[in-house]
Amino acid sequence: MKKIDKLIKKEVVRQQNSINLIPSENYVSQKVLDAIGSPLTNKYSEGYPGKRYYPGNEIYDKIEMYVQNLALKAFRLNQKNWSVNIQPYSGSPANLAVYLALMSPGDKLLGFSLTSGGHLTHGHFVNYSGKLFKVRQYSVNPKTGLLDYDEIYKLAKKFKPKLIVSGLTSYPRKIDFKKFGQIAKKVGAYHLADISHIAGLILANLHPTPFSYSDVVTTTTHKTLRGPRGALIFMRKHLEEKINKSVFPGLQGGPHNNIIAGIGVMFEEALTSKFIKYQQQILKNAKVLSKELMNLGFTLWTNGTDNHLMVIDLKPLGLNGKIAEEILESANILANRNTLPGDTSPFNPTGLRLGTPAVTSRGMKEKEMLKIAKFIKELLIDQKDPKKIKEEVIRFLCKFPLPYKKWL
Ligand code: DSN
């Protein structure tokens, strides 16, 4: 066996033997893997269907148009008003392509601060979004942990941004996209909703939709949507030309056709009742896991969740996120450290972020969430030996095999 084959096999065994609570990760189906591992990767097709810069794209045109239609259908969008670009390589370039289409360097961007639950591309100073544009960021109310829409409006009125971005990576509550849309309208800004984390919930009607209140909606495809790593940009029809040009030739070269086909398989799966049940179970599991963690003595940021993720505030335990992450990892439980408002270092924050999309994909339900909460308590509160818990974790996971027979 060659080295890469061996390493892939090792990694799949690691995935099989770990409880994955990282809310932005998931497990794709074998069918998605077949598409992204297909010879579709061999082709260049810079441009868009019917307007390519290479020959031999007849089939790619069909695939791209089919996937565009599926994407619009999945989010119940009328093709008269909305278009979609399915070529972005991932979430960060998708957001950058939108910014560069709708703003010029030096224009004003209002985004959600990373420490409060936003994303690097929402204007953080280390990211191009923070370097290219003049940025102000809104945070959550430090007492409640919740977004304060009156404050956001006040900030927007004073700052007069050209674009307001809403969306989350660690905010455990629903986002009121309607309010964001109203604020953007009042101050004459574009509203970009970045729904990367919650796209699956929105598709399943389990989170209010942003589409009626946004000019543009971006999402990655590999989180709750359970597809390959990629991204989509949904845009109002009148913005289509600008944004398409910004993706290609503005920012990217040829689209990754194998990934686009994988996104197509993802949508074929997402348009089934099984997928809706999966999204419902993600939420049920998140509720049970968060309640049980609190019963067992943990403090949760905002006292719980109404989406797929939650953040433990480790300050009362005298732990920081890095240490807690490492303790859990040594018992094969993966949850990642996360900043909470007031934290100064993203490397050494006081939060630990957990989510249920991946464990739900493995078929786990409420009963298993109780078990996972118990493991976490034994490790972080009772300080039991991680080696012993790791053995229990691996035994527990035998009942939830990953569907990757070729590798296991
Ligand atoms: N890095 C992703 C996350 O973990 O939420 C967002 O891009």
CSV table of C-alpha atoms and ligand atoms in Angstrom, one decimal:
chain,number,residue,atom,x,y,z
A,1,MET,CA,0.0,0.0,0.0
A,2,LYS,CA,1.3,3.4,-0.9
A,3,LYS,CA,1.8,6.1,1.7
A,4,ILE,CA,-1.2,8.2,0.9
A,5,ASP,CA,-3.5,5.2,0.8
A,6,LYS,CA,-2.3,4.2,4.3
A,7,LEU,CA,-2.8,7.7,5.6
A,8,ILE,CA,-6.3,7.9,4.2
A,9,LYS,CA,-7.2,4.6,5.8
A,10,LYS,CA,-5.8,5.8,9.1
A,11,GLU,CA,-7.8,8.9,8.9
A,12,VAL,CA,-11.0,7.0,8.2
A,13,VAL,CA,-10.4,4.8,11.2
A,14,ARG,CA,-9.8,8.0,13.2
A,15,GLN,CA,-13.2,9.3,12.0
A,16,GLN,CA,-14.9,6.0,12.9
A,17,ASN,CA,-13.4,6.0,16.4
A,18,SER,CA,-14.2,9.6,17.3
A,19,ILE,CA,-17.3,11.3,18.5
A,20,ASN,CA,-17.3,14.4,16.3
A,21,LEU,CA,-19.1,17.4,17.9
A,22,ILE,CA,-17.5,20.0,15.7
A,23,PRO,CA,-20.6,21.8,14.4
A,24,SER,CA,-19.2,22.7,11.0
A,25,GLU,CA,-18.3,19.1,10.1
A,26,ASN,CA,-20.3,16.2,8.8
A,27,TYR,CA,-20.0,12.9,6.9
A,28,VAL,CA,-20.9,12.8,3.2
A,29,SER,CA,-22.7,9.8,1.7
A,30,GLN,CA,-20.8,7.2,-0.4
A,31,LYS,CA,-22.7,8.6,-3.4
A,32,VAL,CA,-21.3,12.1,-2.8
A,33,LEU,CA,-17.8,10.6,-2.5
A,34,ASP,CA,-18.3,8.7,-5.8
A,35,ALA,CA,-19.2,12.0,-7.5
A,36,ILE,CA,-16.3,14.0,-6.1
A,37,GLY,CA,-13.9,11.1,-6.7
A,38,SER,CA,-15.0,10.7,-10.4
A,39,PRO,CA,-13.1,11.6,-13.6
A,40,LEU,CA,-15.1,14.8,-13.7
A,41,THR,CA,-12.1,16.3,-11.9
A,42,ASN,CA,-10.1,16.0,-15.2
A,43,LYS,CA,-11.7,19.0,-17.0
A,44,TYR,CA,-11.3,22.7,-17.3
A,45,SER,CA,-14.5,24.6,-17.9
A,46,GLU,CA,-13.8,28.3,-17.1
A,47,GLY,CA,-16.9,30.3,-17.7
A,48,TYR,CA,-20.6,29.4,-17.3
A,49,PRO,CA,-22.9,27.0,-19.1
A,50,GLY,CA,-23.1,27.9,-22.8
A,51,LYS,CA,-20.1,30.4,-22.4
A,52,ARG,CA,-17.0,28.4,-21.7
A,53,TYR,CA,-13.4,29.2,-22.5
A,54,TYR,CA,-12.6,25.5,-23.3
A,55,PRO,CA,-14.1,22.9,-25.6
A,56,GLY,CA,-15.6,19.7,-24.5
A,57,ASN,CA,-18.0,21.1,-21.9
A,58,GLU,CA,-21.4,19.8,-23.2
A,59,ILE,CA,-21.9,17.4,-20.2
A,60,TYR,CA,-20.5,20.0,-17.7
A,61,ASP,CA,-23.1,22.5,-18.9
A,62,LYS,CA,-25.8,20.0,-18.3
A,63,ILE,CA,-24.5,19.2,-14.8
A,64,GLU,CA,-24.1,22.8,-13.8
A,65,MET,CA,-27.5,23.8,-15.0
A,66,TYR,CA,-29.1,20.8,-13.3
A,67,VAL,CA,-27.4,21.6,-10.0
A,68,GLN,CA,-28.4,25.3,-10.2
A,69,ASN,CA,-32.0,24.2,-10.6
A,70,LEU,CA,-31.8,21.8,-7.7
A,71,ALA,CA,-30.3,24.5,-5.5
A,72,LEU,CA,-33.1,27.0,-6.3
A,73,LYS,CA,-35.7,24.4,-5.8
A,74,ALA,CA,-34.3,23.2,-2.5
A,75,PHE,CA,-34.6,26.7,-1.0
A,76,ARG,CA,-38.0,27.3,-2.7
A,77,LEU,CA,-36.7,30.2,-4.8
A,78,ASN,CA,-38.5,31.5,-7.9
A,79,GLN,CA,-36.1,31.6,-10.9
A,80,LYS,CA,-37.6,34.9,-12.0
A,81,ASN,CA,-36.2,36.6,-8.9
A,82,TRP,CA,-33.2,34.6,-7.9
A,83,SER,CA,-30.1,33.1,-9.5
A,84,VAL,CA,-27.4,30.9,-8.0
A,85,ASN,CA,-23.7,30.6,-8.6
A,86,ILE,CA,-22.4,27.1,-7.6
A,87,GLN,CA,-18.8,27.6,-8.5
A,88,PRO,CA,-17.2,29.1,-5.4
A,89,TYR,CA,-14.4,26.9,-4.1
A,90,SER,CA,-15.5,27.5,-0.5
A,91,GLY,CA,-17.2,29.9,1.9
A,92,SER,CA,-14.5,32.5,2.3
A,93,PRO,CA,-14.0,33.0,-1.5
A,94,ALA,CA,-17.8,33.1,-1.9
A,95,ASN,CA,-18.1,35.9,0.6
A,96,LEU,CA,-15.1,37.8,-0.8
A,97,ALA,CA,-16.6,37.5,-4.4
A,98,VAL,CA,-19.8,39.1,-3.1
A,99,TYR,CA,-18.0,41.9,-1.3
A,100,LEU,CA,-15.8,42.6,-4.4
A,101,ALA,CA,-18.9,42.6,-6.6
A,102,LEU,CA,-21.0,45.0,-4.5
A,103,MET,CA,-18.3,47.2,-2.9
A,104,SER,CA,-15.0,48.9,-3.9
A,105,PRO,CA,-12.0,48.7,-1.6
A,106,GLY,CA,-12.4,51.4,1.1
A,107,ASP,CA,-16.2,51.0,1.2
A,108,LYS,CA,-17.9,50.4,4.5
A,109,LEU,CA,-18.8,46.9,5.8
A,110,LEU,CA,-20.7,46.1,8.9
A,111,GLY,CA,-20.3,42.5,10.1
A,112,PHE,CA,-20.6,40.2,13.1
A,113,SER,CA,-17.5,40.0,15.3
A,114,LEU,CA,-15.8,36.7,15.5
A,115,THR,CA,-15.7,36.7,19.3
A,116,SER,CA,-19.5,37.1,19.5
A,117,GLY,CA,-20.3,34.3,17.0
A,118,GLY,CA,-19.5,35.8,13.5
A,119,HIS,CA,-16.8,34.7,11.0
A,120,LEU,CA,-13.4,35.8,9.9
A,121,THR,CA,-14.8,37.0,6.6
A,122,HIS,CA,-17.4,39.2,8.4
A,123,GLY,CA,-14.7,41.9,8.6
A,124,HIS,CA,-12.1,40.6,11.0
A,125,PHE,CA,-8.9,42.6,10.8
A,126,VAL,CA,-6.7,39.6,9.9
A,127,ASN,CA,-8.9,38.7,7.0
A,128,TYR,CA,-9.1,40.4,3.6
A,129,SER,CA,-12.7,41.5,4.5
A,130,GLY,CA,-11.1,43.6,7.3
A,131,LYS,CA,-8.2,44.8,5.3
A,132,LEU,CA,-9.9,45.9,2.1
A,133,PHE,CA,-12.9,47.6,3.6
A,134,LYS,CA,-13.6,50.0,6.4
A,135,VAL,CA,-15.2,47.8,9.0
A,136,ARG,CA,-17.4,48.2,12.0
A,137,GLN,CA,-18.6,45.1,13.8
A,138,TYR,CA,-21.7,44.4,15.9
A,139,SER,CA,-21.5,42.1,18.9
A,140,VAL,CA,-23.9,40.4,21.2
A,141,ASN,CA,-25.3,41.9,24.4
A,142,PRO,CA,-22.6,40.8,26.9
A,143,LYS,CA,-25.1,40.0,29.6
A,144,THR,CA,-27.7,38.0,27.6
A,145,GLY,CA,-25.3,36.8,24.8
A,146,LEU,CA,-28.0,37.7,22.3
A,147,LEU,CA,-28.0,40.0,19.3
A,148,ASP,CA,-29.5,43.3,20.1
A,149,TYR,CA,-31.1,44.6,16.9
A,150,ASP,CA,-31.8,48.1,18.2
A,151,GLU,CA,-28.1,48.5,18.9
A,152,ILE,CA,-27.2,47.1,15.5
A,153,TYR,CA,-29.6,49.6,13.9
A,154,LYS,CA,-28.0,52.5,15.9
A,155,LEU,CA,-24.6,51.4,14.7
A,156,ALA,CA,-25.7,51.0,11.1
A,157,LYS,CA,-27.4,54.4,11.1
A,158,LYS,CA,-24.2,56.1,12.4
A,159,PHE,CA,-21.7,54.1,10.3
A,160,LYS,CA,-23.8,54.0,7.0
A,161,PRO,CA,-22.3,50.8,5.6
A,162,LYS,CA,-22.6,49.8,2.0
A,163,LEU,CA,-23.2,46.2,3.1
A,164,ILE,CA,-24.3,44.4,6.2
A,165,VAL,CA,-23.5,40.8,6.7
A,166,SER,CA,-25.5,38.5,9.0
A,167,GLY,CA,-24.8,34.9,9.8
A,168,LEU,CA,-23.0,32.9,12.4
A,169,THR,CA,-20.4,30.3,13.3
A,170,SER,CA,-20.9,30.1,17.0
A,171,TYR,CA,-24.1,32.0,17.9
A,172,PRO,CA,-26.4,29.3,19.4
A,173,ARG,CA,-29.7,31.2,18.8
A,174,LYS,CA,-32.0,32.0,15.8
A,175,ILE,CA,-31.0,34.9,13.7
A,176,ASP,CA,-33.8,37.4,12.9
A,177,PHE,CA,-33.0,37.9,9.2
A,178,LYS,CA,-36.1,40.1,8.8
A,179,LYS,CA,-34.7,42.6,11.3
A,180,PHE,CA,-31.4,42.6,9.5
A,181,GLY,CA,-33.2,43.2,6.2
A,182,GLN,CA,-35.1,46.1,7.6
A,183,ILE,CA,-32.0,47.7,9.1
A,184,ALA,CA,-30.2,47.3,5.7
A,185,LYS,CA,-33.1,48.9,3.9
A,186,LYS,CA,-33.4,51.8,6.3
A,187,VAL,CA,-29.7,52.7,5.9
A,188,GLY,CA,-29.5,51.9,2.2
A,189,ALA,CA,-27.1,49.0,2.5
A,190,TYR,CA,-27.0,45.6,0.8
A,191,HIS,CA,-27.9,42.7,3.1
A,192,LEU,CA,-25.7,39.5,2.7
A,193,ALA,CA,-26.9,36.6,4.8
A,194,ASP,CA,-24.2,34.0,5.3
A,195,ILE,CA,-26.1,30.9,6.2
A,196,SER,CA,-23.2,28.4,6.1
A,197,HIS,CA,-23.9,26.8,9.4
A,198,ILE,CA,-27.7,26.7,9.3
A,199,ALA,CA,-28.4,26.1,5.6
A,200,GLY,CA,-29.7,22.6,6.2
A,201,LEU,CA,-32.1,23.9,8.9
A,202,ILE,CA,-33.4,26.6,6.6
A,203,LEU,CA,-33.9,24.2,3.8
A,204,ALA,CA,-35.9,22.0,6.1
A,205,ASN,CA,-38.0,25.0,7.3
A,206,LEU,CA,-36.6,24.7,10.9
A,207,HIS,CA,-35.0,28.2,10.9
A,208,PRO,CA,-36.5,31.4,9.5
A,209,THR,CA,-35.5,31.9,6.0
A,210,PRO,CA,-33.3,34.9,5.0
A,211,PHE,CA,-34.3,35.0,1.4
A,212,SER,CA,-37.2,37.5,1.6
A,213,TYR,CA,-34.9,39.9,3.5
A,214,SER,CA,-31.6,39.6,1.7
A,215,ASP,CA,-30.0,40.7,-1.6
A,216,VAL,CA,-27.5,37.9,-1.5
A,217,VAL,CA,-27.3,34.6,0.5
A,218,THR,CA,-24.1,32.6,0.7
A,219,THR,CA,-23.6,29.1,2.2
A,220,THR,CA,-21.0,26.5,2.3
A,221,THR,CA,-22.2,23.0,1.3
A,222,HIS,CA,-20.3,20.8,3.8
A,223,LYS,CA,-21.9,21.7,7.1
A,224,THR,CA,-25.6,20.9,7.9
A,225,LEU,CA,-26.2,20.5,4.1
A,226,ARG,CA,-23.9,17.4,4.3
A,227,GLY,CA,-22.3,17.8,0.9
A,228,PRO,CA,-18.7,18.1,-0.4
A,229,ARG,CA,-16.5,21.2,0.5
A,230,GLY,CA,-17.8,24.0,-1.6
A,231,ALA,CA,-20.1,27.0,-1.6
A,232,LEU,CA,-23.1,28.6,-3.2
A,233,ILE,CA,-24.1,32.3,-3.8
A,234,PHE,CA,-27.8,33.0,-4.2
A,235,MET,CA,-28.4,36.4,-5.6
A,236,ARG,CA,-31.2,38.6,-6.7
A,237,LYS,CA,-31.6,38.5,-10.4
A,238,HIS,CA,-30.3,42.1,-11.0
A,239,LEU,CA,-27.1,41.3,-9.2
A,240,GLU,CA,-26.4,38.1,-11.2
A,241,GLU,CA,-24.1,39.6,-13.8
A,242,LYS,CA,-21.9,41.5,-11.3
A,243,ILE,CA,-21.6,38.6,-8.9
A,244,ASN,CA,-20.9,36.0,-11.6
A,245,LYS,CA,-18.2,38.1,-13.0
A,246,SER,CA,-16.7,38.6,-9.6
A,247,VAL,CA,-16.5,34.8,-9.1
A,248,PHE,CA,-15.1,34.2,-12.6
A,249,PRO,CA,-13.0,35.8,-13.9
A,250,GLY,CA,-12.7,38.1,-10.9
A,251,LEU,CA,-11.5,35.7,-8.3
A,252,GLN,CA,-11.4,32.1,-9.5
A,253,GLY,CA,-10.3,30.1,-12.5
A,254,GLY,CA,-12.0,26.9,-13.6
A,255,PRO,CA,-14.8,25.4,-11.4
A,256,HIS,CA,-14.2,22.1,-9.7
A,257,ASN,CA,-16.7,20.1,-11.7
A,258,ASN,CA,-16.4,17.0,-9.6
A,259,ILE,CA,-17.4,19.0,-6.5
A,260,ILE,CA,-20.3,20.6,-8.4
A,261,ALA,CA,-21.6,17.1,-9.3
A,262,GLY,CA,-21.1,16.1,-5.6
A,263,ILE,CA,-23.2,19.2,-4.6
A,264,GLY,CA,-25.8,17.9,-7.1
A,265,VAL,CA,-25.9,14.5,-5.3
A,266,MET,CA,-26.1,16.4,-2.0
A,267,PHE,CA,-29.3,18.3,-3.2
A,268,GLU,CA,-30.8,15.1,-4.6
A,269,GLU,CA,-30.4,13.7,-1.0
A,270,ALA,CA,-31.6,17.0,0.6
A,271,LEU,CA,-34.8,16.9,-1.4
A,272,THR,CA,-36.0,13.8,0.4
A,273,SER,CA,-38.2,13.4,3.5
A,274,LYS,CA,-35.3,11.5,5.1
A,275,PHE,CA,-33.1,14.6,5.0
A,276,ILE,CA,-35.9,16.7,6.6
A,277,LYS,CA,-36.1,14.1,9.4
A,278,TYR,CA,-32.3,14.3,9.7
A,279,GLN,CA,-32.5,18.0,10.2
A,280,GLN,CA,-35.2,17.6,12.8
A,281,GLN,CA,-33.1,15.1,14.7
A,282,ILE,CA,-30.1,17.5,14.7
A,283,LEU,CA,-32.3,20.0,16.6
A,284,LYS,CA,-33.7,17.4,19.0
A,285,ASN,CA,-30.2,16.1,19.7
A,286,ALA,CA,-28.9,19.6,20.3
A,287,LYS,CA,-31.7,20.4,22.8
A,288,VAL,CA,-31.1,17.2,24.7
A,289,LEU,CA,-27.3,17.5,24.7
A,290,SER,CA,-27.4,21.1,25.9
A,291,LYS,CA,-30.0,20.4,28.6
A,292,GLU,CA,-28.1,17.4,29.9
A,293,LEU,CA,-24.8,19.3,29.9
A,294,MET,CA,-26.4,22.0,32.1
A,295,ASN,CA,-28.0,19.3,34.4
A,296,LEU,CA,-24.5,17.9,34.8
A,297,GLY,CA,-23.1,21.3,36.0
A,298,PHE,CA,-21.9,23.0,32.8
A,299,THR,CA,-22.6,26.6,32.0
A,300,LEU,CA,-23.8,27.2,28.5
A,301,TRP,CA,-23.5,30.5,26.7
A,302,THR,CA,-27.1,31.9,26.4
A,303,ASN,CA,-28.2,29.0,28.6
A,304,GLY,CA,-28.8,26.6,25.7
A,305,THR,CA,-29.5,26.6,22.0
A,306,ASP,CA,-32.1,26.8,19.4
A,307,ASN,CA,-30.0,25.6,16.5
A,308,HIS,CA,-27.5,22.8,16.0
A,309,LEU,CA,-24.7,24.2,18.2
A,310,MET,CA,-23.9,25.3,21.7
A,311,VAL,CA,-20.9,26.9,23.5
A,312,ILE,CA,-19.8,25.8,27.0
A,313,ASP,CA,-18.5,28.7,29.0
A,314,LEU,CA,-15.5,27.2,30.7
A,315,LYS,CA,-14.7,30.1,33.0
A,316,PRO,CA,-16.7,28.6,36.0
A,317,LEU,CA,-14.6,25.4,35.7
A,318,GLY,CA,-11.4,27.3,35.7
A,319,LEU,CA,-10.5,25.7,32.3
A,320,ASN,CA,-9.7,27.3,29.0
A,321,GLY,CA,-10.8,26.1,25.5
A,322,LYS,CA,-7.5,24.8,24.5
A,323,ILE,CA,-7.1,22.6,27.5
A,324,ALA,CA,-10.6,21.3,27.4
A,325,GLU,CA,-10.3,20.6,23.7
A,326,GLU,CA,-7.1,18.6,24.3
A,327,ILE,CA,-8.6,16.6,27.2
A,328,LEU,CA,-11.6,15.7,25.1
A,329,GLU,CA,-9.4,14.8,22.1
A,330,SER,CA,-7.4,12.4,24.2
A,331,ALA,CA,-10.6,10.5,24.8
A,332,ASN,CA,-11.5,10.7,21.0
A,333,ILE,CA,-14.2,13.4,21.5
A,334,LEU,CA,-13.8,16.3,19.2
A,335,ALA,CA,-15.2,19.8,20.1
A,336,ASN,CA,-13.4,22.9,19.2
A,337,ARG,CA,-12.3,25.8,21.4
A,338,ASN,CA,-14.1,29.1,20.7
A,339,THR,CA,-13.9,32.7,21.7
A,340,LEU,CA,-16.6,34.2,23.9
A,341,PRO,CA,-17.2,37.9,24.3
A,342,GLY,CA,-14.5,39.3,26.4
A,343,ASP,CA,-11.9,36.9,25.2
A,344,THR,CA,-8.8,38.5,23.8
A,345,SER,CA,-7.0,35.4,22.3
A,346,PRO,CA,-8.7,33.1,19.7
A,347,PHE,CA,-5.8,30.7,20.4
A,348,ASN,CA,-6.6,30.5,24.1
A,349,PRO,CA,-10.3,31.3,24.5
A,350,THR,CA,-12.8,30.4,27.3
A,351,GLY,CA,-15.4,28.7,25.2
A,352,LEU,CA,-15.9,25.2,23.8
A,353,ARG,CA,-18.2,24.8,20.8
A,354,LEU,CA,-20.2,21.6,20.3
A,355,GLY,CA,-22.7,20.7,17.7
A,356,THR,CA,-24.9,17.7,16.6
A,357,PRO,CA,-24.9,17.5,12.7
A,358,ALA,CA,-22.1,14.9,12.5
A,359,VAL,CA,-23.2,12.6,15.4
A,360,THR,CA,-26.8,12.8,14.0
A,361,SER,CA,-25.5,11.6,10.6
A,362,ARG,CA,-24.2,8.6,12.4
A,363,GLY,CA,-27.7,7.7,13.5
A,364,MET,CA,-27.4,8.9,17.1
A,365,LYS,CA,-30.5,10.0,18.9
A,366,GLU,CA,-31.5,11.5,22.3
A,367,LYS,CA,-30.3,8.5,24.3
A,368,GLU,CA,-26.8,8.8,22.8
A,369,MET,CA,-26.7,12.5,23.6
A,370,LEU,CA,-27.1,11.7,27.3
A,371,LYS,CA,-24.2,9.3,27.0
A,372,ILE,CA,-22.0,11.9,25.3
A,373,ALA,CA,-22.9,14.5,27.9
A,374,LYS,CA,-21.8,12.0,30.6
A,375,PHE,CA,-18.5,11.3,28.8
A,376,ILE,CA,-17.8,15.1,28.7
A,377,LYS,CA,-18.7,15.5,32.4
A,378,GLU,CA,-16.4,12.6,33.4
A,379,LEU,CA,-13.6,14.2,31.5
A,380,LEU,CA,-13.9,17.9,32.2
A,381,ILE,CA,-15.6,17.9,35.7
A,382,ASP,CA,-14.7,14.6,37.3
A,383,GLN,CA,-11.3,14.6,35.7
A,384,LYS,CA,-11.4,10.8,35.0
A,385,ASP,CA,-8.6,9.1,33.1
A,386,PRO,CA,-9.1,9.9,29.4
A,387,LYS,CA,-7.6,6.6,28.4
A,388,LYS,CA,-10.4,4.7,30.1
A,389,ILE,CA,-13.1,6.9,28.5
A,390,LYS,CA,-11.4,6.5,25.1
A,391,GLU,CA,-11.9,2.8,25.3
A,392,GLU,CA,-15.6,3.3,26.2
A,393,VAL,CA,-16.0,5.8,23.3
A,394,ILE,CA,-14.5,3.4,20.8
A,395,ARG,CA,-16.8,0.6,22.0
A,396,PHE,CA,-19.8,2.9,21.9
A,397,LEU,CA,-19.0,3.9,18.3
A,398,CYS,CA,-19.0,0.3,17.1
A,399,LYS,CA,-22.8,0.6,17.0
A,400,PHE,CA,-22.6,3.6,14.6
A,401,PRO,CA,-20.4,2.6,11.7
A,402,LEU,CA,-19.4,5.1,9.0
A,403,PRO,CA,-20.6,4.1,5.5
A,404,TYR,CA,-17.0,4.0,4.1
A,405,LYS,CA,-16.6,0.2,3.7
A,406,LYS,CA,-13.7,0.5,1.2
A,407,TRP,CA,-11.6,2.1,3.9
A,408,LEU,CA,-12.6,0.4,7.1
B,1,DSN,N1,-14.5,27.3,10.1
B,1,DSN,C1,-15.9,27.2,10.0
B,1,DSN,C2,-16.5,26.8,11.3
B,1,DSN,O1,-15.9,25.9,12.0
B,1,DSN,O2,-17.5,27.3,11.8
B,1,DSN,C3,-16.5,28.4,9.5
B,1,DSN,O3,-16.0,28.7,8.3
